[in-house]
Phi, psi and omega in degrees: 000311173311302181313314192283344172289334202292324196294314212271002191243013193239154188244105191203196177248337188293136175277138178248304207235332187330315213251353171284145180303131178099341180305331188290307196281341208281310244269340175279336178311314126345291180302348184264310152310287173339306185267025160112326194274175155309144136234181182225152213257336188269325144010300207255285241239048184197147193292024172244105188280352162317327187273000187022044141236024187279154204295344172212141197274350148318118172305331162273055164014203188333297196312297183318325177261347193220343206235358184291304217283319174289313148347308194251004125301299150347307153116022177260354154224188180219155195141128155276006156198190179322283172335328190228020176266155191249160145281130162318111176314304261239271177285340192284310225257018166291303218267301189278045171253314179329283190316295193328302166357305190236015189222149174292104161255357152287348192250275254286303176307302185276335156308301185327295178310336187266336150102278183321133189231111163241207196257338155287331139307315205299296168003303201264330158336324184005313204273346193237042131303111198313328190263014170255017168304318206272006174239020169265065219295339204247354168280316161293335187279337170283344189264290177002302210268309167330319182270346168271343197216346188105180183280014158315319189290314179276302168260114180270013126194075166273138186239129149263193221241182153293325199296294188300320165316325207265291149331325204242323166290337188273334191285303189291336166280346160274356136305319157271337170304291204316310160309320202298314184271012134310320199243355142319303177283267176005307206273337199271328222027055168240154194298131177260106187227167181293305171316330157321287177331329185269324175312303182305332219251309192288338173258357180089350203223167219259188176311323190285002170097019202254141190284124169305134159281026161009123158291176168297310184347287174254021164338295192300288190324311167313313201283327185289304196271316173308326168310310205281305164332299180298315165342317214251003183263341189269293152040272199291302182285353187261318181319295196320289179345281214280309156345278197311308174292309177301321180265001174330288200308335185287301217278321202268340196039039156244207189244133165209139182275004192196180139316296172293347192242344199256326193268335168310297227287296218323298204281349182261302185270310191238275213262328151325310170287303176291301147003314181291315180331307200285005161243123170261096199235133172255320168238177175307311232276329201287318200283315196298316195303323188287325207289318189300329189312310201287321188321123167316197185267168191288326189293013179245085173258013156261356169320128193277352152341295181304127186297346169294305193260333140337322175280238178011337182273278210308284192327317194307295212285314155338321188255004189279143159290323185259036182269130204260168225295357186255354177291305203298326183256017147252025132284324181272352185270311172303322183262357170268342174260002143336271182308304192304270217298334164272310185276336176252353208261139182288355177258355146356278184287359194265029199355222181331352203358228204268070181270152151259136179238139184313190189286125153103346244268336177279006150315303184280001172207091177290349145267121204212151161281030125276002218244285214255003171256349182286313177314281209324319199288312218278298229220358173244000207260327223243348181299194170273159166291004185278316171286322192263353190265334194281307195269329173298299182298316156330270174318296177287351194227304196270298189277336133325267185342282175323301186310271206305308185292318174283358152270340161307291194332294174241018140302294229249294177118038177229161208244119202223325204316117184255007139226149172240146177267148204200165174284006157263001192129215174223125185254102145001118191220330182178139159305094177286171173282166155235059201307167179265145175277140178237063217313051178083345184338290225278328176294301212277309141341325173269340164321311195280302182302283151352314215243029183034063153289300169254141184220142179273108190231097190061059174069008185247078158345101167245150146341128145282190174297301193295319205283329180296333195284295194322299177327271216293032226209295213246335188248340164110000000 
């Protein structure tokens, strides 16, 4: 409540309150403040969901839901829940005399005790706004040092595991990856987003189409997050796949008795089959080759072409409620060209190329980019396209679906299925999304902001001063 009151009563640039836990209920509540009234604070801030304004549906609100379990990977508190958690001597309670420093923590106590919230507490609250993190210098320099170093920053002589040493570099080199691929799109003149981040990271190259210079540092780290990228561009295409297919069937009424009868009607009779038309192909392997044809160079990935802004259309379009029947095959055009672009395109090919993953572990999640482009070559690339498109969506889409929901079902108790095969047939149940994954970006930016690493400068994210000292701090 305090950020979003501090956002409605300042006239700045600075972000305050969007991204706090609680904004949908807190921030008209603020705003209500803001213009002259009262609220009372146990309003929000009490175990009855039923009443439907406490401020988080965790009964312990953030912490409980979002900030106990990273606290205690960190190593500042300890505890198997809430309930019974202690602050770290060495470190919890290192890092909150840093804080007490700069924020009224006896006036922060008797609101809480006064119940009654007006505009003149919030006021003087201030100081416990996010955007005053990055001038509490001796508070900010400590979490800095927590994300460069481990808890070493705080306790100079905590021996952290291998696990941890191993964890507080990868965290910092992607952190520093991050700046570094700020002031690229800056240098660029683009908005540093998560869709910059997927362009810049899966092709290597900055917006202007220029190979990135990366330190040796954070090379490995890069190499790492493009891995996760191409992950999430396969992802992408087979849900579109699997959209595309589900409401054909929803939207045509008819009866199929299976996975093999449902990806055969899709690619013979319907939106598969007109997709298919426009290609003079004797096999599958022929349409992916044209579609790979058509692909921009991998660095022009603003291109609308580019399997990057593909992705991003297919999510898009996927998720309209009101989507109309050319939406829907240019969702199946888009996740097939997807695919052209994972299995043929030659910068590709080194699919995980060196993640160590434990012993088995890509057992338990048999579509993968070692999975389905080794499937495509051995036994679909040489079929008809019909034939080889029909068992790829099967295997990969329907029967992958089915597999997956029935393990949410009895690992989670949550029922994701979106068709079920049934003694009438196969039942329709919800149209899935295809949506894009955003890998913490937006948390993790605001983090660098926050710690003033980074700032928003005439709409361009850049490197501060502090953010250049970190970089060099972490790469060396």
């Amino acid at each position: 409540m305090i950020a979003h009151f501090h956002g409605h009563t300042v006239d700045d640039d600075e972000e305050h309150g969007d991204a706090m836990v609680g904004s949908n209920t807190l921030d008209k509540a603020a705003a209500q403040v803001a213009a002259g009234a009262s609220v009372r604070l146990s309003n929000f801030a009490h175990q009855d969901a039923e009443a439907g304004t406490r401020y988080f549906k965790n009964p312990h609100g953030g912490l409980g839901q979002y900030y106990f379990g990273v606290l205690e990977e960190l190593g500042l508190l300890r505890g198997e829940s809430v309930k019974s958690l202690r602050v770290i001597k060495e470190t919890g309670k290192a890092l909150a005399r840093a804080v007490s420093k700069h924020v009224p923590g006896e006036e922060f106590i008797r609101t809480l005790e006064g119940d009654l919230i007006d505009a003149e507490r919030l006021r003087a609250l201030s100081a416990f706004c996010f955007c005053n993190l990055k001038r509490a210098s001796e508070e900010a320099e400590q979490l800095i040092g927590v994300f460069a170093n481990g808890l070493t920053a705080l306790h100079p002589e905590y021996a952290p595991s291998l696990e941890e040493e191993a964890a507080t570099t990868a965290r910092a080199r992607s952190l520093s990856l991050l700046c570094n691929l700020a002031d690229r799109a800056a240098e660029a003149g683009v908005t540093f987003e998560a869709h910059t981040f997927r362009g810049m990271i899966y092709t290597g190259c900055n917006p202007a189409g220029e190979i990135l210079q990366a330190p040796e540092a954070i090379q490995a780290s890069a190499v790492i997050w493009q891995v996760y990228q191409r992950n999430e561009l396969l992802a992408v295409a087979l849900q579109g796949l699997l959209h595309v297919q589900v409401k054909a069937l929803e939207l045509s009424g008819v009866r199929l008795d299976n996975t093999r009868a449902f990806s055969d009607w899709f690619w013979r009779e319907s939106l598969g089959h007109e997709l298919l038309s426009n290609f003079q192909a004797r096999t599958a392997a022929e349409v992916l080759e044209e579609m790979h044809s058509h692909l921009p160079h991998l660095a022009h990935w603003q291109e609308e072409d580019h399997e990057i802004e593909l992705m991003r259309r297919v999510g898009g379009l996927a998720g309209k409620e009101d989507g109309t029947p050319d939406d829907t095959l240019e969702v199946l055009r888009g996740a097939m060209t997807i695919l052209a672009a994972l299995i043929l395109r030659p910068e590709n090919q080194s699919g995980y190329g060196e993640f160590a993953f434990p012993p088995g572990y890509l057992q338990g999640y048999p579509v993968n980019l070692n999975t389905l482009p080794a499937v495509w070559r051995s036994e679909l690339a040489a079929q008809s396209p019909e034939a080889g498109f029909a068992q790829l969506c099967r295997r990969f889409c329907l029967d992958a679906h089915l597999r997956v929901a029935m393990r949410k079902l009895r690992q989670q108790g949550q029922n994701t299925f979106r068709f079920i095969p049934g003694e009438m047939g196969i039942t329709v149940r919800k149209v899935p999304a295809a949506p894009n994954t955003s890998p913490r970006f937006t948390q993790a930016v605001r983090i660098l902001t926050d710690l003033g690493l980074l700032q928003k400068v005439n709409g361009l994210v850049r490197t501060t001063a502090r953010g250049r000292q970190f970089e060099e701090q972490v790469n060396g």
